[in-house]
mmCIF file of C-alpha atoms in Angstrom:
data_model
loop_
_atom_site.group_PDB
_atom_site.id
_atom_site.type_symbol
_atom_site.label_atom_id
_atom_site.label_comp_id
_atom_site.label_asym_id
_atom_site.label_seq_id
_atom_site.Cartn_x
_atom_site.Cartn_y
_atom_site.Cartn_z
ATOM 1 C CA GLU T 1 0.000 0.000 0.000
ATOM 2 C CA GLY T 2 2.249 2.969 0.729
ATOM 3 C CA LEU T 3 1.205 6.427 1.760
ATOM 4 C CA SER T 4 -2.124 5.686 3.364
ATOM 5 C CA ARG T 5 -4.932 3.182 3.111
ATOM 6 C CA SER T 6 -6.810 5.355 0.609
ATOM 7 C CA ILE T 7 -3.866 6.610 -1.489
ATOM 8 C CA PRO T 8 -1.426 3.741 -2.012
ATOM 9 C CA LEU T 9 2.052 4.165 -3.435
ATOM 10 C CA ARG T 10 2.263 1.124 -5.651
ATOM 11 C CA GLY T 11 5.487 -0.876 -5.455
ATOM 12 C CA TYR T 12 5.944 -0.605 -1.667
ATOM 13 C CA ASP T 13 4.746 -2.095 1.598
ATOM 14 C CA ASP T 14 3.428 0.368 4.204
ATOM 15 C CA PRO T 15 6.494 0.408 6.498
ATOM 16 C CA LEU T 16 8.923 0.948 3.606
ATOM 17 C CA SER T 17 7.286 4.118 2.345
ATOM 18 C CA GLY T 18 8.037 7.025 4.621
ATOM 19 C CA VAL T 19 7.671 6.895 8.380
ATOM 20 C CA ALA T 20 7.477 3.361 9.796
ATOM 21 C CA THR T 21 4.848 4.115 12.433
ATOM 22 C CA GLN T 22 1.214 3.112 12.771
ATOM 23 C CA ALA T 23 0.097 6.676 11.946
ATOM 24 C CA GLY T 24 2.410 6.811 8.923
ATOM 25 C CA GLY T 25 3.214 10.509 9.272
ATOM 26 C CA LYS T 26 1.369 13.796 9.382
ATOM 27 C CA LEU T 27 2.401 15.118 5.977
ATOM 28 C CA MET T 28 2.371 13.365 2.628
ATOM 29 C CA PHE T 29 3.117 14.073 -0.998
ATOM 30 C CA LYS T 30 2.283 11.887 -3.987
ATOM 31 C CA TYR T 31 2.694 12.431 -7.709
ATOM 32 C CA SER T 32 1.066 9.935 -10.059
ATOM 33 C CA THR T 33 0.794 9.807 -13.820
ATOM 34 C CA GLU T 34 -1.129 7.082 -15.610
ATOM 35 C CA ILE T 35 -1.885 6.224 -19.218
ATOM 36 C CA ARG T 36 -4.904 4.022 -19.901
ATOM 37 C CA PHE T 37 -5.531 1.999 -23.040
ATOM 38 C CA PRO T 38 -8.351 -0.316 -24.199
ATOM 39 C CA ILE T 39 -7.700 -4.050 -24.097
ATOM 40 C CA ALA T 40 -10.984 -5.015 -25.756
ATOM 41 C CA PRO T 41 -13.650 -3.107 -27.712
ATOM 42 C CA ASN T 42 -15.728 -3.189 -24.540
ATOM 43 C CA PRO T 43 -14.765 -0.024 -22.564
ATOM 44 C CA THR T 44 -15.262 -1.794 -19.231
ATOM 45 C CA ILE T 45 -11.868 -3.544 -19.566
ATOM 46 C CA PHE T 46 -8.689 -1.499 -19.897
ATOM 47 C CA GLY T 47 -4.977 -1.671 -19.184
ATOM 48 C CA LEU T 48 -2.725 1.004 -17.784
ATOM 49 C CA ALA T 49 0.898 1.974 -17.278
ATOM 50 C CA PHE T 50 1.931 4.334 -14.490
ATOM 51 C CA ALA T 51 4.759 6.146 -12.735
ATOM 52 C CA GLU T 52 4.523 7.425 -9.161
ATOM 53 C CA ALA T 53 6.614 9.170 -6.538
ATOM 54 C CA GLY T 54 5.716 10.023 -2.962
ATOM 55 C CA ASN T 55 6.530 9.862 0.726
ATOM 56 C CA THR T 56 5.259 10.718 4.198
ATOM 57 C CA TRP T 57 6.981 12.714 6.929
ATOM 58 C CA GLU T 58 6.523 13.095 10.689
ATOM 59 C CA SER T 59 6.447 16.909 10.618
ATOM 60 C CA LEU T 60 6.882 19.929 8.359
ATOM 61 C CA SER T 61 10.415 20.478 9.679
ATOM 62 C CA LYS T 62 11.416 16.941 8.576
ATOM 63 C CA THR T 63 9.828 17.227 5.116
ATOM 64 C CA ASP T 64 12.277 16.697 2.250
ATOM 65 C CA ILE T 65 10.517 16.960 -1.106
ATOM 66 C CA TYR T 66 13.574 15.367 -2.772
ATOM 67 C CA ASP T 67 13.300 12.225 -0.590
ATOM 68 C CA LEU T 68 10.642 10.451 -2.636
ATOM 69 C CA ARG T 69 9.966 6.760 -3.179
ATOM 70 C CA ARG T 70 9.613 6.096 -6.921
ATOM 71 C CA SER T 71 7.765 3.327 -8.760
ATOM 72 C CA VAL T 72 6.574 2.277 -12.220
ATOM 73 C CA GLY T 73 4.250 -0.485 -13.292
ATOM 74 C CA VAL T 74 1.352 -1.848 -15.281
ATOM 75 C CA GLY T 75 -2.177 -2.859 -14.401
ATOM 76 C CA ILE T 76 -5.603 -3.923 -15.578
ATOM 77 C CA ARG T 77 -9.062 -2.641 -14.590
ATOM 78 C CA ILE T 78 -12.477 -4.229 -15.045
ATOM 79 C CA PHE T 79 -15.731 -2.425 -14.352
ATOM 80 C CA MET T 80 -18.242 -4.782 -12.727
ATOM 81 C CA PRO T 81 -21.717 -3.140 -12.584
ATOM 82 C CA MET T 82 -22.608 -4.541 -9.147
ATOM 83 C CA LEU T 83 -19.122 -4.123 -7.620
ATOM 84 C CA GLY T 84 -17.535 -1.110 -9.319
ATOM 85 C CA ILE T 85 -13.958 -1.129 -10.545
ATOM 86 C CA ILE T 86 -11.673 -3.993 -9.592
ATOM 87 C CA GLY T 87 -8.111 -4.317 -10.755
ATOM 88 C CA PHE T 88 -4.618 -5.629 -10.377
ATOM 89 C CA ASP T 89 -1.341 -3.689 -10.596
ATOM 90 C CA TYR T 90 2.221 -4.947 -10.677
ATOM 91 C CA ALA T 91 4.668 -2.233 -9.645
ATOM 92 C CA TYR T 92 8.434 -1.927 -9.298
ATOM 93 C CA GLY T 93 9.485 0.176 -6.305
ATOM 94 C CA PHE T 94 12.985 1.568 -6.895
ATOM 95 C CA ASP T 95 13.721 2.866 -3.394
ATOM 96 C CA ASN T 96 13.133 0.103 -0.846
ATOM 97 C CA ASP T 97 15.414 0.538 2.174
ATOM 98 C CA VAL T 98 17.892 -2.178 3.099
ATOM 99 C CA LEU T 99 17.474 -2.867 6.832
ATOM 100 C CA ASP T 100 20.073 -4.270 9.232
ATOM 101 C CA GLU T 101 19.444 -7.066 11.748
ATOM 102 C CA ASN T 102 17.801 -4.537 14.128
ATOM 103 C CA ASN T 103 15.386 -3.241 11.422
ATOM 104 C CA ARG T 104 17.295 0.050 11.061
ATOM 105 C CA LYS T 105 17.854 1.664 7.671
ATOM 106 C CA THR T 106 21.388 1.181 6.320
ATOM 107 C CA GLY T 107 21.222 3.919 3.677
ATOM 108 C CA ARG T 108 21.307 1.401 0.837
ATOM 109 C CA LYS T 109 18.372 0.844 -1.525
ATOM 110 C CA PHE T 110 17.049 -2.030 -3.629
ATOM 111 C CA GLY T 111 14.278 -2.458 -6.162
ATOM 112 C CA GLU T 112 11.460 -4.973 -5.932
ATOM 113 C CA TRP T 113 8.254 -5.919 -7.775
ATOM 114 C CA LYS T 114 5.026 -5.879 -5.705
ATOM 115 C CA PRO T 115 1.444 -6.863 -6.602
ATOM 116 C CA HIS T 116 -1.446 -4.569 -5.660
ATOM 117 C CA PHE T 117 -5.171 -5.201 -5.788
ATOM 118 C CA VAL T 118 -7.579 -2.338 -6.478
ATOM 119 C CA PHE T 119 -11.206 -2.027 -5.401
ATOM 120 C CA GLY T 120 -12.965 1.195 -6.372
ATOM 121 C CA ARG T 121 -11.640 4.238 -8.190
ATOM 122 C CA SER T 122 -7.881 4.782 -8.209
ATOM 123 C CA PHE T 123 -8.190 8.605 -8.291
#
């Protein structure tokens, strides 16, 4: 998920995006761009490609707009009349933190693919 329960940053688990606390942080920033394309003549099924960047911070004084977690990926959406939009995304998060044996950040980063399920409108 990522930034919050309602605005996920695809490609990351919750603790790896921003502040690793239950609250997640008091400030957030997210940039998302998405291109959608038809998969079938029926407009209720479409694919998409996206790029995102975002993070959360504990306070305004700790905000660093250049410290963003970045991701890219692809997905599919299906509109089900009784359920709304359901979908699946597969995203590559570039900036996962490498943790030491005590779960502290080491300053190193690694990339990883993550699946994400979507229920409802994405934005």
